Coordinates of C-alpha atoms in Angstrom, one line a residue:
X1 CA 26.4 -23.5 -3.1
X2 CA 25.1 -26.8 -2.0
X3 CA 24.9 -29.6 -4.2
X4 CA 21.1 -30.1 -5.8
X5 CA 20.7 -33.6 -3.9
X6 CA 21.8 -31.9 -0.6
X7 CA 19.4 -29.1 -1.1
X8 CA 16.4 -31.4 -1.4
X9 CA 17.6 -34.2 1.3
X10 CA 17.6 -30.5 3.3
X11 CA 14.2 -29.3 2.2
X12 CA 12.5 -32.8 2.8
X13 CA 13.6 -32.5 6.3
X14 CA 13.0 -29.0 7.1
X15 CA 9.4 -29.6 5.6
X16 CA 8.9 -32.6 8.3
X17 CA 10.5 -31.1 10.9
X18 CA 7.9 -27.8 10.4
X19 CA 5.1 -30.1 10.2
X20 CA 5.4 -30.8 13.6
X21 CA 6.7 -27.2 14.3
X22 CA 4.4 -24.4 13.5
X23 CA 6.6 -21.2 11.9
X24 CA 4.4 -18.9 13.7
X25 CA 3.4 -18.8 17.3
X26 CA -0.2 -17.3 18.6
X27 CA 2.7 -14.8 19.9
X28 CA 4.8 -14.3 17.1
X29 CA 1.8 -13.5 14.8
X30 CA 1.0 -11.2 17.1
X31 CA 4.2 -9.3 17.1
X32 CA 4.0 -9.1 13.4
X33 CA 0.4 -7.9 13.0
X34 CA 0.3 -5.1 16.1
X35 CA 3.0 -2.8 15.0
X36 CA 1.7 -3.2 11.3
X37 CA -1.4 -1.8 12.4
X38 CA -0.1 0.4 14.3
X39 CA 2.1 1.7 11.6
X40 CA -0.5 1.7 8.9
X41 CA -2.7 4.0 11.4
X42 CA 0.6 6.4 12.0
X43 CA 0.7 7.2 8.4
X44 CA -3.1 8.0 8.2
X45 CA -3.1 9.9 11.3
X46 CA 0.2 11.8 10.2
X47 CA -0.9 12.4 6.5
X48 CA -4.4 13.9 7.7
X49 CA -2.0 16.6 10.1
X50 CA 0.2 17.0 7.6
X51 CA -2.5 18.0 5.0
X52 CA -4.2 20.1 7.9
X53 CA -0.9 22.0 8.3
X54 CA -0.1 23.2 4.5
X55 CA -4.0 24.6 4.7
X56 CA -2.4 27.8 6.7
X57 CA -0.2 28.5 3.9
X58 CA -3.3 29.7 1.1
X59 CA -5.8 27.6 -1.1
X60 CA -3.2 28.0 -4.2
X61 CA -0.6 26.1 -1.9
X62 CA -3.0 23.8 -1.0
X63 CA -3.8 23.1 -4.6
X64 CA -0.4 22.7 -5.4
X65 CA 0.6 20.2 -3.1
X66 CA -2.8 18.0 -3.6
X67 CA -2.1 18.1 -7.2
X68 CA 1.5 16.4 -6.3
X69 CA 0.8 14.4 -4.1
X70 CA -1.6 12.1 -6.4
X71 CA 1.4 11.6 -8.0
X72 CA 3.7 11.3 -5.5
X73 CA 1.0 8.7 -4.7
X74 CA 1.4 6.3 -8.3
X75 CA 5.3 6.8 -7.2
X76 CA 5.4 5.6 -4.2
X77 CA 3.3 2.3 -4.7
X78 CA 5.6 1.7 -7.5
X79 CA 8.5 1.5 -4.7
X80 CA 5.5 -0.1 -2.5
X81 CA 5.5 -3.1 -4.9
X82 CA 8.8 -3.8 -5.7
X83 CA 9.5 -4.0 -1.8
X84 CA 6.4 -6.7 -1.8
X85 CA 8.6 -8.6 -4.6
X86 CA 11.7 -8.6 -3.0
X87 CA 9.9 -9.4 0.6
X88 CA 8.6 -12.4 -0.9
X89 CA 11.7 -13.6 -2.4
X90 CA 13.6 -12.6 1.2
X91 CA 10.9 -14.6 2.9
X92 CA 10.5 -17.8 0.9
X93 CA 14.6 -17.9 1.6
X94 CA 14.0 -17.4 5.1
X95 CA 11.3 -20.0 4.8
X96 CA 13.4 -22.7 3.0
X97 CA 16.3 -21.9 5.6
X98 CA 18.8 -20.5 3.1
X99 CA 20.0 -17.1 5.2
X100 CA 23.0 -16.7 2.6
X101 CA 20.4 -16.4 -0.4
X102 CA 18.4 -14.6 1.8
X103 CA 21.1 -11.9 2.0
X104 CA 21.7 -11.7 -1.6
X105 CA 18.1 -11.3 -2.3
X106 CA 18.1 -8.5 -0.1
X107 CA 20.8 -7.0 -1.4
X108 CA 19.2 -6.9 -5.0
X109 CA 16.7 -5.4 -4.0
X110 CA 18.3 -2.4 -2.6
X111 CA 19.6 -2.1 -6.2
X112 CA 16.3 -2.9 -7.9
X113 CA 14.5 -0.2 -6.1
X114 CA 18.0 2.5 -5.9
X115 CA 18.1 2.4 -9.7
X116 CA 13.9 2.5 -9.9
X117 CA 14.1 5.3 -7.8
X118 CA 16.8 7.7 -9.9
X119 CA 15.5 6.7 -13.0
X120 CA 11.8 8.5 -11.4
X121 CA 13.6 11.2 -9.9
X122 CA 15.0 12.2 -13.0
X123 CA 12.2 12.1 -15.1
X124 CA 10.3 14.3 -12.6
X125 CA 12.9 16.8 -12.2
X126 CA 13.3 16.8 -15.8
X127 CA 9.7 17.1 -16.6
X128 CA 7.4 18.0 -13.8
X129 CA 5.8 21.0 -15.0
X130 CA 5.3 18.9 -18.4
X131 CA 3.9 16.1 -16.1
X132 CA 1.4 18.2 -14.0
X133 CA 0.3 20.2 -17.3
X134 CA -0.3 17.1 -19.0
X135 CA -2.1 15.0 -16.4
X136 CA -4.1 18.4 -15.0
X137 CA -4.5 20.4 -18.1
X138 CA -4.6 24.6 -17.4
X139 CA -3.5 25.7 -14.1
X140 CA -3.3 28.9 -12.4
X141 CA 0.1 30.1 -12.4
X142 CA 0.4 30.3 -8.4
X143 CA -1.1 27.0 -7.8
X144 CA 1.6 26.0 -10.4
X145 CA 4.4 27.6 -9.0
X146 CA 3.7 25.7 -5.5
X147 CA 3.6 23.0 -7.3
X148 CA 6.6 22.9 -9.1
X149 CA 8.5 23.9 -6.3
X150 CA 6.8 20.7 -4.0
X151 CA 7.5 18.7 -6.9
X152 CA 11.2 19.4 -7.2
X153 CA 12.0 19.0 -3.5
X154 CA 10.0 16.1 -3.2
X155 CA 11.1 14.1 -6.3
X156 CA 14.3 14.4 -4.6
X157 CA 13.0 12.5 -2.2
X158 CA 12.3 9.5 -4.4
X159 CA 15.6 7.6 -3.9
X160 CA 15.4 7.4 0.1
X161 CA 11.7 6.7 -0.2
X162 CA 13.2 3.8 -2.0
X163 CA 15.6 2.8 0.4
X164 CA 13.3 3.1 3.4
X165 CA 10.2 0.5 1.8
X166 CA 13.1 -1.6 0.7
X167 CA 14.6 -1.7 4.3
X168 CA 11.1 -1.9 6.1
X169 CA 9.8 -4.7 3.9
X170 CA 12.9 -6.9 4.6
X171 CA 12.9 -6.4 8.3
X172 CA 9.1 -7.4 7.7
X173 CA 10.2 -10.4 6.0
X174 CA 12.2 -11.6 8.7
X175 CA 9.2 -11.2 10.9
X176 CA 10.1 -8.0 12.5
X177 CA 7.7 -5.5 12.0
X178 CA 8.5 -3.0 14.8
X179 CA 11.4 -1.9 13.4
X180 CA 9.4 0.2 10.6
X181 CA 6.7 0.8 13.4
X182 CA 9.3 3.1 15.4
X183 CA 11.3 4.3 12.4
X184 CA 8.0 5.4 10.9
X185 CA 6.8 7.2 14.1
X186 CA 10.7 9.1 14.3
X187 CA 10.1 9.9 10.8
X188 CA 6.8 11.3 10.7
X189 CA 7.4 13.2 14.0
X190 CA 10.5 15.1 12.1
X191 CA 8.3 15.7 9.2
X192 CA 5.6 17.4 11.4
X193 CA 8.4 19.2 13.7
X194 CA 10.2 20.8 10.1
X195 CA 6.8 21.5 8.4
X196 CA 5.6 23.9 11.2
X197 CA 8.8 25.5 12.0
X198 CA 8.9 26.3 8.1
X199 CA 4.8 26.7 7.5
X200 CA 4.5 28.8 10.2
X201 CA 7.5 30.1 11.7
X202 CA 9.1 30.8 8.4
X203 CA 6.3 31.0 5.9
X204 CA 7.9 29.1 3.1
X205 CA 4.4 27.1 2.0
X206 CA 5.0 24.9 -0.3
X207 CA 8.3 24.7 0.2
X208 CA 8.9 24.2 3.9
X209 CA 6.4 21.1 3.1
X210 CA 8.5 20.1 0.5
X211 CA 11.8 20.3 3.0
X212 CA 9.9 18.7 5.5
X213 CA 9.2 15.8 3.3
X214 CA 12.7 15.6 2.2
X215 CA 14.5 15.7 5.6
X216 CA 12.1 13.0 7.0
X217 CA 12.6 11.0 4.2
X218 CA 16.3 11.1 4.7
X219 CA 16.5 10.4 8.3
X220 CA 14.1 7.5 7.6
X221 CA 17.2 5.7 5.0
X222 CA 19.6 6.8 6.8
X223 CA 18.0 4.9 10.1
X224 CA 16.7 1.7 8.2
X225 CA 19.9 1.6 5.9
X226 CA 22.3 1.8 9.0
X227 CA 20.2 -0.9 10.7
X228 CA 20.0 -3.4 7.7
X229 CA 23.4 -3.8 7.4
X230 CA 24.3 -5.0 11.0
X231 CA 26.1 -8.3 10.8
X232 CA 23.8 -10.5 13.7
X233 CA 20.7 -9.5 11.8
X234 CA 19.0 -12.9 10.2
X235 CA 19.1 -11.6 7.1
X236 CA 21.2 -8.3 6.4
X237 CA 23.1 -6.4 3.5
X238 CA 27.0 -7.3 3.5
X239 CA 29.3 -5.3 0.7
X240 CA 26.6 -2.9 0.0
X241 CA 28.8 -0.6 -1.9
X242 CA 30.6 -3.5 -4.0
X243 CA 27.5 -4.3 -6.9
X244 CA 26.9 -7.8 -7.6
X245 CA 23.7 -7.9 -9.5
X246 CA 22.2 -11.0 -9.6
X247 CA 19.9 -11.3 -12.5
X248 CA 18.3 -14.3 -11.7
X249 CA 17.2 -12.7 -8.3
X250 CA 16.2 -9.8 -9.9
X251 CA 13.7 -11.3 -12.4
X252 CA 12.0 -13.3 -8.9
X253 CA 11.7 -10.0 -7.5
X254 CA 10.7 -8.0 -10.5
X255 CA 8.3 -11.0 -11.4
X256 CA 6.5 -10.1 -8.1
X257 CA 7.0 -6.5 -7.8
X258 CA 5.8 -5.7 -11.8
X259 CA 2.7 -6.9 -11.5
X260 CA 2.2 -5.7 -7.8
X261 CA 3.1 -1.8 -9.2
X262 CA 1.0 -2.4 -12.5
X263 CA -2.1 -3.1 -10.3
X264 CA -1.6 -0.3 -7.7
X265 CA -1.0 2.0 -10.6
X266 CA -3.9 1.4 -12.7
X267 CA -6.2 1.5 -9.1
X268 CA -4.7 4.6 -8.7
X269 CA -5.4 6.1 -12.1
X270 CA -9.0 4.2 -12.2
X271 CA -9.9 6.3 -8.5
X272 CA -8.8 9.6 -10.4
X273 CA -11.1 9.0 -13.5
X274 CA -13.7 8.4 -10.8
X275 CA -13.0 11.5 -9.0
X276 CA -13.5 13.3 -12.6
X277 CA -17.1 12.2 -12.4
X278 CA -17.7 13.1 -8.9
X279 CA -16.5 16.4 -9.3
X280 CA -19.2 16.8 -12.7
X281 CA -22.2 16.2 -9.8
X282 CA -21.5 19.6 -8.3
X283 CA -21.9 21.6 -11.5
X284 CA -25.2 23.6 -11.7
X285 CA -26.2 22.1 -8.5
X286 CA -27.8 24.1 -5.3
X287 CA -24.7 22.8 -2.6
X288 CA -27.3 24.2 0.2
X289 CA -29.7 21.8 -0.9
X290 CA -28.2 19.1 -2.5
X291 CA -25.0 18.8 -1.0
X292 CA -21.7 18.9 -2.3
X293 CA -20.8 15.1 -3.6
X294 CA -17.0 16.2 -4.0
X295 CA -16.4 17.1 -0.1
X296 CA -19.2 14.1 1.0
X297 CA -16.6 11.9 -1.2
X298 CA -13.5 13.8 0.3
X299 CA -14.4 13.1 3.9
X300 CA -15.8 9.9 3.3
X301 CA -12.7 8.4 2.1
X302 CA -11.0 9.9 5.1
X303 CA -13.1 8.6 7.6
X304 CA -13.8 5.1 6.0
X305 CA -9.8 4.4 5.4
X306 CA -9.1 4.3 9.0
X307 CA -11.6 1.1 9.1
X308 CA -9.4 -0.6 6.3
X309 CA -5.8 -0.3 9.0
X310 CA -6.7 -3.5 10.3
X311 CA -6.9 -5.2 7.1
X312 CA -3.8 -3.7 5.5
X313 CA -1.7 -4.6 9.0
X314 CA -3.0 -8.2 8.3
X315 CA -2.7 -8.0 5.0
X316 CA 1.0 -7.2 5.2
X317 CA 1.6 -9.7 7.6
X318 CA 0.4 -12.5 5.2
X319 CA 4.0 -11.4 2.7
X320 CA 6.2 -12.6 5.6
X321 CA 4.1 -15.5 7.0
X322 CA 2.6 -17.5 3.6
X323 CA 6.0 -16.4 2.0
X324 CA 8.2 -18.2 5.0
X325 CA 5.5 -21.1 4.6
X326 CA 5.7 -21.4 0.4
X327 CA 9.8 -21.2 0.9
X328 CA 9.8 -24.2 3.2
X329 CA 7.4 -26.0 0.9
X330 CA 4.7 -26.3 3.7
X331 CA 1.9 -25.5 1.9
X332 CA -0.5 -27.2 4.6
X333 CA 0.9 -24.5 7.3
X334 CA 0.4 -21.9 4.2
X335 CA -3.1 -22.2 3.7
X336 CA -3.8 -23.0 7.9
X337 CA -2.1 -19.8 8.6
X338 CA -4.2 -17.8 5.5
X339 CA -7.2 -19.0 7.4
X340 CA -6.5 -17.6 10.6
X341 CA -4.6 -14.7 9.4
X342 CA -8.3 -14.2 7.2
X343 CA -10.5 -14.6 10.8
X344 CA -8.1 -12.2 12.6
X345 CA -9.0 -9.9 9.7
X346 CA -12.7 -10.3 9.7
X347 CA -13.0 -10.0 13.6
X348 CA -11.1 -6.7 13.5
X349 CA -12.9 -5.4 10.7
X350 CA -16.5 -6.5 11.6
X351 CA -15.8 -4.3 15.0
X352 CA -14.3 -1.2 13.4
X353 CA -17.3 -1.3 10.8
X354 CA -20.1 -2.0 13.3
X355 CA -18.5 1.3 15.5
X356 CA -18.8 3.3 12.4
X357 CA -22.0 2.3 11.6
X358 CA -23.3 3.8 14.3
X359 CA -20.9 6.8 14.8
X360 CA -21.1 8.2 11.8
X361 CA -23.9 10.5 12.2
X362 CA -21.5 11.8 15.2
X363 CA -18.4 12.3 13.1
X364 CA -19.3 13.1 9.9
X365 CA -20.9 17.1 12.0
X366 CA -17.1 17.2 12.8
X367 CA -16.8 18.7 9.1
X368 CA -18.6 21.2 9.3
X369 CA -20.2 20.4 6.1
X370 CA -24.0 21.9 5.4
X371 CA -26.7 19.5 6.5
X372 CA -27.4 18.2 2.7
X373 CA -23.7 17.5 2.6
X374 CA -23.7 15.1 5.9
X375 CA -27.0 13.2 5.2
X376 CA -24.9 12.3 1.8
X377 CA -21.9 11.3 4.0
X378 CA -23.1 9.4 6.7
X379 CA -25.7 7.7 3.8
X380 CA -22.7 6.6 2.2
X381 CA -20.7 5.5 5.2
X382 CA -23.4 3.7 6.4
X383 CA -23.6 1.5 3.4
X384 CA -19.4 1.2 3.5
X385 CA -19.3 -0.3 6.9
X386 CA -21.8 -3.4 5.7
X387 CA -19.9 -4.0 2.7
X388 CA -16.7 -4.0 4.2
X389 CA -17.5 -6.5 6.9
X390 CA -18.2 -8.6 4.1
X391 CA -16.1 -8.5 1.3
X392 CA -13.4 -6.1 2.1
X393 CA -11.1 -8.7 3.8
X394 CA -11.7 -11.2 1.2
X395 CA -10.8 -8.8 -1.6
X396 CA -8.4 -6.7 -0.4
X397 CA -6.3 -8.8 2.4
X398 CA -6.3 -12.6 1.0
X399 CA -4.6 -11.7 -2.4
X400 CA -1.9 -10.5 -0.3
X401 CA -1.3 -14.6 0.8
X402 CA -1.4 -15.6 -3.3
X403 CA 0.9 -12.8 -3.8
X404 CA 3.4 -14.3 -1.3
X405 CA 2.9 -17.4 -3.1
X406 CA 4.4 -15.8 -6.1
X407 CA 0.3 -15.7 -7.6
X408 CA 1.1 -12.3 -8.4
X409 CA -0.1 -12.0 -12.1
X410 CA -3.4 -13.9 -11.1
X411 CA -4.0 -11.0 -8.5
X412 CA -2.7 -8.1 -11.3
X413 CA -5.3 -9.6 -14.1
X414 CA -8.4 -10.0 -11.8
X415 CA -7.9 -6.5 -10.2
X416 CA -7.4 -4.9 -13.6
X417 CA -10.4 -6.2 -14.9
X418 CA -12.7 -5.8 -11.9
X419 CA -11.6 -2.3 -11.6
X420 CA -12.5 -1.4 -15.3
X421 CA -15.7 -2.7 -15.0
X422 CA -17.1 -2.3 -12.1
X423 CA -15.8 0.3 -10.3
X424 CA -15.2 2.7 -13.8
X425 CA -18.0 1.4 -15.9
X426 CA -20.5 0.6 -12.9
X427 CA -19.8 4.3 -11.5
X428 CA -20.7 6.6 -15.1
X429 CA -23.8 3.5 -15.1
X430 CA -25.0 4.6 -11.5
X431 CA -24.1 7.9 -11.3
X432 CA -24.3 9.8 -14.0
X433 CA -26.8 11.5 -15.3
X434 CA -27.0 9.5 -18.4
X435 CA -27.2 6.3 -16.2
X436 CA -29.2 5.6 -13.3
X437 CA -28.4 9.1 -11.5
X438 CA -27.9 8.1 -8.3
X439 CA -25.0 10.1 -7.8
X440 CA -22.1 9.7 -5.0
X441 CA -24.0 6.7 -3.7
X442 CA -23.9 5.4 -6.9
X443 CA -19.9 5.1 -7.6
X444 CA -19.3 3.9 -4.0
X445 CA -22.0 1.6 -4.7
X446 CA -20.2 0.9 -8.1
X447 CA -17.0 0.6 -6.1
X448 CA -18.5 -2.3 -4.0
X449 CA -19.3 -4.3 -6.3
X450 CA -15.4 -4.2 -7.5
X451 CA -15.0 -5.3 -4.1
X452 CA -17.7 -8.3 -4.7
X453 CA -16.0 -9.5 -7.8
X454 CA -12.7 -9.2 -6.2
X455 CA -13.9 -11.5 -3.2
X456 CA -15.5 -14.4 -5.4
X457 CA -12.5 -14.4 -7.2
X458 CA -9.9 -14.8 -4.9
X459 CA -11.9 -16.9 -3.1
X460 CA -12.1 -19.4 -5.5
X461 CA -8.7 -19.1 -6.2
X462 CA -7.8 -20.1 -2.9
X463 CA -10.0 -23.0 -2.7
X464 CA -9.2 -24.2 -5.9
X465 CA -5.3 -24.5 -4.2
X466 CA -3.9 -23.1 -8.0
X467 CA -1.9 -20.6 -6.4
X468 CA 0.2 -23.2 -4.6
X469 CA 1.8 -24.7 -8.3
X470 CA 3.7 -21.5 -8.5
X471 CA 7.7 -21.3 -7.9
X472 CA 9.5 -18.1 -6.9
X473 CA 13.0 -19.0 -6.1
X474 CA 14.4 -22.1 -7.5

């Protein structure tokens, strides 16, 4: 290890020296932000077909396997999470110039997330049917036996989901996100390829979805772990098999990645109370005339997450670049490259919005829902787009930047909060029948206002520079 005085006589000039010399090129943010997109839009695409594709097996499978994966879901931004923490560590090395750090950093991770990962799979093996009784109350016993049986195969899949975020996000921290654009597109072409030889060739339901998870997700560590350990990488994984925990590494990442997982996990949880209420609209109600609010929500969601992809490639983007920028102490370049990352953002979402706006009422008849049921939908979407040009970007992409600044409880505590509030307390206000009554246009109306609070916040907290006092490597 350097001495101290070397390290900042080092610092000092790599700080000058980047002053003059952007980290990021026009072209190099490019590179970064395409294949994200691209990626983020492969795993919508992918999930919807893979969903599509269980459908042929029976409604009780289909039950099964929705049932497991919302908590497949908590799991896997819990692996999500720790991967942002140890990105952000990996990249403010990067930043600072330190690749033998860098590699250590990326290494602990690998254990972080390894050991997250068995300590999950066991616990679900162990207890999933007490898990799904628990969390879903009485269930038919053949939509529980498909889910027990997706469960099982695909808590086995928990330690290479691991591997493969780990993997992904450091190649992202080096700036190289086509890596997990192309591993992710092999991946999710196997898991298509597995699931209809054993859906429909060989009938096997839940499981041959389960299997075809499993493979997939093995291929995909297999691939990223073989690839992260190749010697001329910038930053790569030497002695993998030789453990050399580093606890001081380990509480950087862990400082990033607890609050990161806390805050997904109580979003997640605070979406399936609000489902619980939608799902109360439809009782007693006439669907014909009314419309059902559960499928209006259902294809709702769908259709108005593909106008988020640009916002999450960007927003993933931001780890790598403000992290590289807060590592080399350049906190000028941090906040110049938040703002155009921000506009980058806004210009991509603005467009997707305005083009649902007005194609709505010519996708939502693509459902085949009753005419009740659309009016609902395209109502709804209608209202999304204009609120997401707004303050989608602003509430959901910019924490991303104080994140990478190591601003991570900051972004936990006013998400917690805003959620609880606003989109929990503002949805039973608006929509229920005790409240307002307003119905499904009531909790997504409830929901934007989380996204209101969200924006004002972080906005602030951006201007007010705060985030920049943090330190996540020393």
């Amino acid at each position: 290890m350097e001495s101290t005085a070397q390290t900042v006589t080092q610092h000092k000039a790599q700080c000058t020296a980047q002053a003059v010399n952007p980290l990021f090129t026009n072209r190099g943010l490019v590179r970064l932000m395409v294949p994200l997109v691209i990626e983020q839009l492969l795993l919508m695409t992918v999930g919807m077909a893979d969903t599509m594709m269980v459908t042929s097996a029976g409604e009780a499978v289909v039950s099964g396997v929705s049932l497991v994966d919302s908590v497949n879901i908590l799991i896997i931004n819990i692996f999500s999470a720790l991967s942002t923490g140890g990105a952000v560590v990996v990249a403010q090395y990067v930043g600072r110039r330190e690749p033998e750090n860098a590699r250590s950093a990326a290494k602990q991770l690998l254990y972080v997330a390894l050991l997250a990962a068995l300590a999950l799979m066991g616990a679900a093996l162990i207890l999933r049917e007490r898990i799904l009784r628990g969390l879903f109350g009485s269930i038919s016993q053949d939509v529980m036996d498909s889910a027990l049986v997706y469960f099982l195969l695909t808590a086995a899949a928990y330690p290479f989901i691991a591997i493969y975020n780990a993997g992904a996000a450091l190649f992202r921290a080096m700036g190289n996100s086509k890596v997990s654009m192309v591993n992710s597109l092999i991946v999710n072409v196997i898991n298509i390829a597995v699931n209809a030889v054993l859906i429909f060739g060989f009938q096997m339901g839940a499981a041959g979805a389960g299997i075809g998870t499993l493979v997939s997700r093995i291929v995909a560590a297999a691939i990223i772990g073989l690839m992260i350990t190749r010697p001329g990488l910038q930053v790569y994984v030497e002695d993998l098999f030789h453990p050399n925990l580093q606890w001081k590494m380990v509480k950087s990442i862990l400082g990033i990645g607890i609050p990161a997982g806390v805050e997904n996990g109580m979003f997640q949880i605070g979406k399936l109370m609000v489902l619980k209420l939608v799902t109360s609209f439809d009782v007693g109600v006439d669907l014909a005339v009314q419309g059902s609010a559960v499928a209006a929500n259902a294809i709702c969601n769908s259709i108005a997450g593909f106008i988020n992809v640009p916002g999450q490639g960007v927003g993933l983007s931001m780890v790598t670049v403000i992290g590289q920028c807060m590592g080399a102490g350049d906190h000028n370049q941090a906040v110049g490259y938040t703002k155009k990352l921000m506009k980058v953002a806004y210009i991509a979402m603005g467009v997707s919005s305005l083009c649902l706006f007005f194609a709505a009422p010519v996708l939502v008849p693509m459902f085949n829902l009753t005419p009740a049921t659309a009016a609902i939908s395209v109502q709804v979407l209608r209202c999304c787009s204009m609120f997401t040009i707004v303050f989608w970007p602003m509430a959901f992409t910019m924490p991303n930047a104080l994140r990478a600044a190591g601003d991570a409880k900051f972004t936990m505590v006013v998400s917690m909060l805003s959620m609880w509030t606003c989109r929990i307390g503002m949805s039973y206000l608006l929509g229920s029948s005790w409240g307002f009554n307003m119905g499904l246009l009531g909790v997504w109306l409830a929901m934007f206002s989380d996204w209101i609070v969200r924006a004002v916040v972080f906005l602030v907290r951006f201007l007010r520079g705060k985030w920049k006092e943090h330190k996540v490597i020393s």
